[in-house]
XYZ file of C-alpha atoms in Angstrom:
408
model
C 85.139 46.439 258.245
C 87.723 43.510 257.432
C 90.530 44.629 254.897
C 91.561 41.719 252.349
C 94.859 40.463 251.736
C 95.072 40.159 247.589
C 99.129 40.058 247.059
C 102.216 38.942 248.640
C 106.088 39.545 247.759
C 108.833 38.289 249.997
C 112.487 37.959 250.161
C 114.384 36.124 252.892
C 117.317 33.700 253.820
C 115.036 30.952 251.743
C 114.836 32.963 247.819
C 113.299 35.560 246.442
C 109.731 34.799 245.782
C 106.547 33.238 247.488
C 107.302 29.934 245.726
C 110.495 29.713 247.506
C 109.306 30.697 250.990
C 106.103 28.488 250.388
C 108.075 25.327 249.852
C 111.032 26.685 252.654
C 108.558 27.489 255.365
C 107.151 23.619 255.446
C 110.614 22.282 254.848
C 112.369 24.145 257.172
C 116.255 24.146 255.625
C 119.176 25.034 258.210
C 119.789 28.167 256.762
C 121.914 29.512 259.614
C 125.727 30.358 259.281
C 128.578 33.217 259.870
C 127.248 36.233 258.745
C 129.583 37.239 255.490
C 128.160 40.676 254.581
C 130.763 42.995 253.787
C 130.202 45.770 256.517
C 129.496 42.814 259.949
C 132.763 41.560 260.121
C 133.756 40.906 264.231
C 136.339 42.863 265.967
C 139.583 40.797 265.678
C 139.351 38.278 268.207
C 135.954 38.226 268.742
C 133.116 35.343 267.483
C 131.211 35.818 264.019
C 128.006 36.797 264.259
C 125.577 34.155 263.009
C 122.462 34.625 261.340
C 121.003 34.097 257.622
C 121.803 35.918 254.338
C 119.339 36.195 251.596
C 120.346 34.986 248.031
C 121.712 37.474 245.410
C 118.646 39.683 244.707
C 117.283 39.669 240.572
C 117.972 43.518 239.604
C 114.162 45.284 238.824
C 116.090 48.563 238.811
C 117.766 50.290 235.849
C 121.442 50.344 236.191
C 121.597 53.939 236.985
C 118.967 54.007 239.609
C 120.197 50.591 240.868
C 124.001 52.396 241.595
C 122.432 54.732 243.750
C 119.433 52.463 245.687
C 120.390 50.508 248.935
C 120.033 47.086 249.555
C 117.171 47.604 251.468
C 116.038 49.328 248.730
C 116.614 47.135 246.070
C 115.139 44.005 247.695
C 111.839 46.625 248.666
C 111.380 46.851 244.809
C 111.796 43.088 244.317
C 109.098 42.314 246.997
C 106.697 45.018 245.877
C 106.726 43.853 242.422
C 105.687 40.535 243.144
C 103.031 41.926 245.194
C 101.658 44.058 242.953
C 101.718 42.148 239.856
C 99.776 39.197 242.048
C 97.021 41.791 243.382
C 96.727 43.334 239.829
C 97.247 46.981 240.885
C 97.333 48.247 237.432
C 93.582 48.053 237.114
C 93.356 50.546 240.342
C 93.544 54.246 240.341
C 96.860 55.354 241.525
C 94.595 58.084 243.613
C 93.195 55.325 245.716
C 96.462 53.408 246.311
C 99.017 53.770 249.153
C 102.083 52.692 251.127
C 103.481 52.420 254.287
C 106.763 51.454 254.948
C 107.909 49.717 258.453
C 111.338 50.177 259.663
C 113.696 52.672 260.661
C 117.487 53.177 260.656
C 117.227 50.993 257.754
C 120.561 50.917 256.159
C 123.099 51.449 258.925
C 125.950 49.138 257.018
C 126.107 50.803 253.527
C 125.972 54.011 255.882
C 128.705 52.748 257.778
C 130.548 51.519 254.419
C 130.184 54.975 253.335
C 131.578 56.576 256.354
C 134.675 54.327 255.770
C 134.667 54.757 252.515
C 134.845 58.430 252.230
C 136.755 59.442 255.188
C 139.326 61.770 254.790
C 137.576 62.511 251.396
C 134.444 64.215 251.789
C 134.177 66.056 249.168
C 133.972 63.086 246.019
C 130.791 61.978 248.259
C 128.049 61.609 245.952
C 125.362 63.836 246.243
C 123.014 61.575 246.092
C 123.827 60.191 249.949
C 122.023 63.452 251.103
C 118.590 61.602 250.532
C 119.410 57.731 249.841
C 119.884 56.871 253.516
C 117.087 58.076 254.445
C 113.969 55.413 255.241
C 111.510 57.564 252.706
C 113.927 57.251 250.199
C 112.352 53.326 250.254
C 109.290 55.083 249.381
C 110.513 57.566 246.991
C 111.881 54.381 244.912
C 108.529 52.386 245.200
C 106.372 55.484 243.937
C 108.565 56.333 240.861
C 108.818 52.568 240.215
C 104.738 51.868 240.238
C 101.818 54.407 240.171
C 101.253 55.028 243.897
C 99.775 58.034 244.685
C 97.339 58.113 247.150
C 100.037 58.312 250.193
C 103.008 56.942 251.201
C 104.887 57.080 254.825
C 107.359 55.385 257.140
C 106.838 54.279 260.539
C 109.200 52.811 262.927
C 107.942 50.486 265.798
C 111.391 48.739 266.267
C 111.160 45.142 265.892
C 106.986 45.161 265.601
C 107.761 47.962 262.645
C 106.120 45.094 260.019
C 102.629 44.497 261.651
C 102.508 48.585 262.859
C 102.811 49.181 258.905
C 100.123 46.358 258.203
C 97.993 48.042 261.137
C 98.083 51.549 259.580
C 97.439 49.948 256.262
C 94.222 48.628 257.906
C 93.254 52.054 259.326
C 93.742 53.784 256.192
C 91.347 50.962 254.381
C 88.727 51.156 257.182
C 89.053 54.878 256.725
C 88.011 54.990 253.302
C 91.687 57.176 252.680
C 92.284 54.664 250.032
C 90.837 51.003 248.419
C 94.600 49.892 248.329
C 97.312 50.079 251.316
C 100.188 47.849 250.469
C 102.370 47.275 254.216
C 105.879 46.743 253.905
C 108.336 45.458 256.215
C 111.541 46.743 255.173
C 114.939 45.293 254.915
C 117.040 46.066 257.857
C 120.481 46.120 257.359
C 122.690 45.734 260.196
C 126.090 47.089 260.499
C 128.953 44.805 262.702
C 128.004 47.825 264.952
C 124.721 47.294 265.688
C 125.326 43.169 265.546
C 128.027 43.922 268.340
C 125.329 46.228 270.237
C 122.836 43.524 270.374
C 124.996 40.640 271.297
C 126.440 43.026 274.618
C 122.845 43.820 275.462
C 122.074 40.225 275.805
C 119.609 40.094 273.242
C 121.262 38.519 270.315
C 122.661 35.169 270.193
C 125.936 34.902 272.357
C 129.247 32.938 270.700
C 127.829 29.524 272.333
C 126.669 28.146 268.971
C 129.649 29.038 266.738
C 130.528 25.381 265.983
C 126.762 24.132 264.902
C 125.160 27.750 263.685
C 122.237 25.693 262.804
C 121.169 25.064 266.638
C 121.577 28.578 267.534
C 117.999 29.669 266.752
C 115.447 28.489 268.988
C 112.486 30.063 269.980
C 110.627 28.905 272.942
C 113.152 26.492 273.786
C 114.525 26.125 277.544
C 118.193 26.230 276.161
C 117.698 29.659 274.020
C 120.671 32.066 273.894
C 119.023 34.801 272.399
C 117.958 35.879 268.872
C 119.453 35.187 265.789
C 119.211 37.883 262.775
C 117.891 36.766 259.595
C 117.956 39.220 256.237
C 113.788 39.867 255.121
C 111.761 41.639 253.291
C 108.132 41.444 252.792
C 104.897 43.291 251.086
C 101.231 42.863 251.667
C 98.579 44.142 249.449
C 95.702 44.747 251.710
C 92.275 46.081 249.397
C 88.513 47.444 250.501
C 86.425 44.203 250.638
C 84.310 43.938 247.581
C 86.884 45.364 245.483
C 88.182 41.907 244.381
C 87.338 38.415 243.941
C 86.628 36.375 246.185
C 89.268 33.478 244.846
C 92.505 36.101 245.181
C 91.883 36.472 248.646
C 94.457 34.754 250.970
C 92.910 35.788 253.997
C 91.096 38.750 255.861
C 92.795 41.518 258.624
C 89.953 41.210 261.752
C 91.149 43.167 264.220
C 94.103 45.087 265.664
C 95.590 46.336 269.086
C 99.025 48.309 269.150
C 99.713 49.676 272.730
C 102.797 50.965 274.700
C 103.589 49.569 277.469
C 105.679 51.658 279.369
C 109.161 50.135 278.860
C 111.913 52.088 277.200
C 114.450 49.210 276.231
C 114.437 45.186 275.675
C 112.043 44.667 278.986
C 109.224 42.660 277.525
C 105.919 43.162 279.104
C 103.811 40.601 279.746
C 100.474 43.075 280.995
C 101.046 45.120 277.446
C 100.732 42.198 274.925
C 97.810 40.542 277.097
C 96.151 44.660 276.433
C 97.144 44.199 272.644
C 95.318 40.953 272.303
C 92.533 41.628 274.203
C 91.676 44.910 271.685
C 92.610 42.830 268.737
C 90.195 40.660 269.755
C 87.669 43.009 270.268
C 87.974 44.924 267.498
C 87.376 41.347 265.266
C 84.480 40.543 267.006
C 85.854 37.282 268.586
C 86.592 35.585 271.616
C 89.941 33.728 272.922
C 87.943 30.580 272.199
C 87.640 31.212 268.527
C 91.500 31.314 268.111
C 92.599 27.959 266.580
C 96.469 29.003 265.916
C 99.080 31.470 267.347
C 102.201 32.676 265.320
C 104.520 34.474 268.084
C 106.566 36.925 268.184
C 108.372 34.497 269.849
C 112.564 35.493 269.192
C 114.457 33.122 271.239
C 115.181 35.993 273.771
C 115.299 34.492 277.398
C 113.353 37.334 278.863
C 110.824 37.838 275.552
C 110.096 34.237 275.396
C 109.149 34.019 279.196
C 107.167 37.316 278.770
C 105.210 35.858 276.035
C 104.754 32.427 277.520
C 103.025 34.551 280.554
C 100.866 36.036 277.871
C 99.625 32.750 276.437
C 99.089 31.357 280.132
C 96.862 34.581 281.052
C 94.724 34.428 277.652
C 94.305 30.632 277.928
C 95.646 29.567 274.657
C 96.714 25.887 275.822
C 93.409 25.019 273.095
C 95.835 27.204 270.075
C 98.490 25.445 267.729
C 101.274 27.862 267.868
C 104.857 28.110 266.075
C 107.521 30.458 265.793
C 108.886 31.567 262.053
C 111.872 33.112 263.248
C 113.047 29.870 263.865
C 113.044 29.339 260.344
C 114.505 32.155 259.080
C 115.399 34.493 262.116
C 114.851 37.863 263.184
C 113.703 40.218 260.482
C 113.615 42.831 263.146
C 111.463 45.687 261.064
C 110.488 42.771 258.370
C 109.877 40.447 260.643
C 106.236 41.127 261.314
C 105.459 41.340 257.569
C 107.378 38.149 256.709
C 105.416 36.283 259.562
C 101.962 37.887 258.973
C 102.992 36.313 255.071
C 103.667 33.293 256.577
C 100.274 32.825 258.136
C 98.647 33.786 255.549
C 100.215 31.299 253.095
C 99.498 28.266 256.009
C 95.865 29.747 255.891
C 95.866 28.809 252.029
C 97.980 25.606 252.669
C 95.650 24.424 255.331
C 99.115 23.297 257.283
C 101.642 24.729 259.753
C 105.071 25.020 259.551
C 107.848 23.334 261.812
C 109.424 25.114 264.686
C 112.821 24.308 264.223
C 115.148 23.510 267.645
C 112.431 23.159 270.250
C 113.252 20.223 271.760
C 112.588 21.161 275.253
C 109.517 23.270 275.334
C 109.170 26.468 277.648
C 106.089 25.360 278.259
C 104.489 21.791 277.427
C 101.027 22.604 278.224
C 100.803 24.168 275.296
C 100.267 23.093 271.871
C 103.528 23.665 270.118
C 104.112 22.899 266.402
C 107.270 20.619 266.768
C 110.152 19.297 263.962
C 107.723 18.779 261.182
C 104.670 20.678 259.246
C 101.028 19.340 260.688
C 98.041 19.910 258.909
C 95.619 22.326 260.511
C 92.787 24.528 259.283
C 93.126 27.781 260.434
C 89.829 29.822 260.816
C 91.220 32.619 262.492
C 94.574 33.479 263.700
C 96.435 35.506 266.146
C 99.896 37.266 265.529
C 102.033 39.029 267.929
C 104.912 41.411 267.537
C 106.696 43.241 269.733
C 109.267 46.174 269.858
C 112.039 47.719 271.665
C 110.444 50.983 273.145
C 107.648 49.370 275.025
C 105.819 48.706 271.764
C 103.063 45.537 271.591
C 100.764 44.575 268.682
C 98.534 41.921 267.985
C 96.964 41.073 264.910
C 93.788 38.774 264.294
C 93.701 36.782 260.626
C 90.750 35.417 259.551
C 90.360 32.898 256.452
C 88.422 34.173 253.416
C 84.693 34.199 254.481
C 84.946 34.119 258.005
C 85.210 37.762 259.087
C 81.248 37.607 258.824
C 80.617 38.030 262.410
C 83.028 40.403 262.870
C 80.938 42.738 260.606
């Protein structure tokens, strides 16, 4: 049984709003610059980090509650609000409605403000810190905010954390648990510490870009220097088929695969995501032939983009338009799977891709790669990786409305 995307709410580096990342995604701004967060300031002497900052957020919380709600929180209740008020969840028992929430370690820089903050002075720390940092305090904020009450959970899956949460939303629709599941990808908000962490592991972005931050992004490119963060946040409202109209339906959730792989840190594996496909596949009902588009993980990593390159060769997808959204806006790590399954949805509707922004020299030029500028293209169904540090692989397949039929 196909679940039904209804609603969408995103924030990112382009606005707040799916008007703003509609028109931004086929655009494709330079959004990219230092990093000006207070909390990811370099150590003296070293390079800014670059990457892209989201807008100032519109306040949906009371003043009160708002003084004592993260960032990651506060943007949560932005994007579920637009979500919700686009899928109509009012008209829905509360009962039959739940949430699940991808990311983990969500707020390490207001934690690490805090730390600074209140050193030396422990005991004026609010006691509201002994719950706020915590990832279910996202949910805690959503369910006293709007009448969810069926379930609500976290679940961490590192940098695949957005499609994990839209694949347990899935399960608990196929499930009968519930006739609503909205997925989140949460907000992660990265300290200088972590930014520093990355950039010595070799997976972010070195200093090589400093001078042109707007070329320091590019996925699938041969001169990639790693990935670039990007501030997101995005909610999908996936519903029981037959429980809405046909004409709010952006697309249809096929099939699913989610394996490990076996790897414990940044290793990409090549076998694992070919595994995740191949069940996504089969669980839709469809064959590699029947994919017309790919939207990749696809970070700008040297050793993740060769990975997944392997993966297309092995499945055959030189027939597939494919483009990467992190060039675009970057790496929502825990959002980013959200944001991008969004994204494909909203090119479903538009019956056009996006531009890939920076690839100029292809990995790989057998393939079809969606270049400088938006092409149209209908999509009938669609495949979306993400992957995670931990060994973690997903794939997703994304049907337009009506053509899940044969998967049934």
């Amino acid at each position: 049984m196909a679940a039904v995307v209804t609603g969408i709410g995103v924030a990112c580096g382009l606005g707040h709003g799916k008007a703003a990342f509609r028109a931004g995604l086929f655009e494709a701004p330079d959004l990219f610059s230092e990093l000006k967060r207070e909390g990811r300031e370099p150590a003296e002497g070293e390079a800014s980090f670059l990457g892209v900052e989201m807008p100032e957020l519109p306040e949906v919380l009371p003043t009160r509650l708002a003084r004592s709600a993260t960032l990651s929180g506060r943007v949560a209740l932005t994007v579920l609000k637009e979500a919700w008020l686009e899928a109509d969840l009012d008209a829905v028992d509360p009962e039959r409605i739940g949430l699940v929430v991808g990311g983990s370690n969500l707020m390490s820089r207001e934690q690490a403000l805090a730390a600074r903050d209140y050193a030396g002075r422990l005991s004026y720390l609010p006691p509201r810190h002994g719950h706020m940092f915590l990832d279910t305090d996202i949910c805690g904020l959503c369910t006293s905010s709007y009448p969810i009450r069926g379930f609500s959970m976290t679940i961490g899956g590192a940098s695949a954390s957005g499609s994990v949460a839209v694949i347990q939303a899935m399960e608990a629709i196929r499930s009968g648990r519930v006739d609503v599941c909205i997925a989140m990808g949460a907000l992660q908000d990265l300290s200088a510490y972590d930014l520093h962490a990355m950039r010595s592991l070799g997976a972010m972005g070195s200093a090589r870009f400093a001078d042109k931050p707007g070329k320091a992004c590019r996925p699938m490119d041969a001169d990639r220097d790693g990935f670039i963060y990007g501030e997101a946040c995005a909610a999908v409202v996936l519903c029981r088929q037959g429980l809405t109209s046909k004409h709010k339906i952006y697309g249809e959730l096929l099939g699913a695969g989610h394996v490990a792989d076996g790897s414990r840190g940044p290793e990409p594996s090549s076998a694992g995501q070919v595994r995740a496909a191949k069940m996504a596949l089969s669980d839709a009902g469809l064959g590699l032939a029947d994919i017309d588009y790919v939207n990749g993980h696809a970070t700008g990593t040297p050793a993740g983009d060769d990975a997944e390159c392997e993966t297309y060769r092995t499945l055959d997808l030189q027939h597939a338009r494919i483009n990467a959204t992190k060039s675009i806006l970057g790496h929502g790590l825990s959002a980013a799977g959200a944001i991008e399954v969004a994204a494909v949805l909203l090119q479903i509707r538009e019956g056009r891709l996006h531009p890939t922004r920076n690839l100029e020299n292809p990995l790989d030029p057998s393939f079809d790669w969606v270049g400088g500028e938006a092409v149209g293209h209908e999509i009938r169904h669609a495949l979306k990786f993400s992957f995670g540090f931990g060994g973690i692989d997903t794939a997703l397949v994304i049907g337009a409305p009506g053509t899940g039929a044969r998967a049934r």
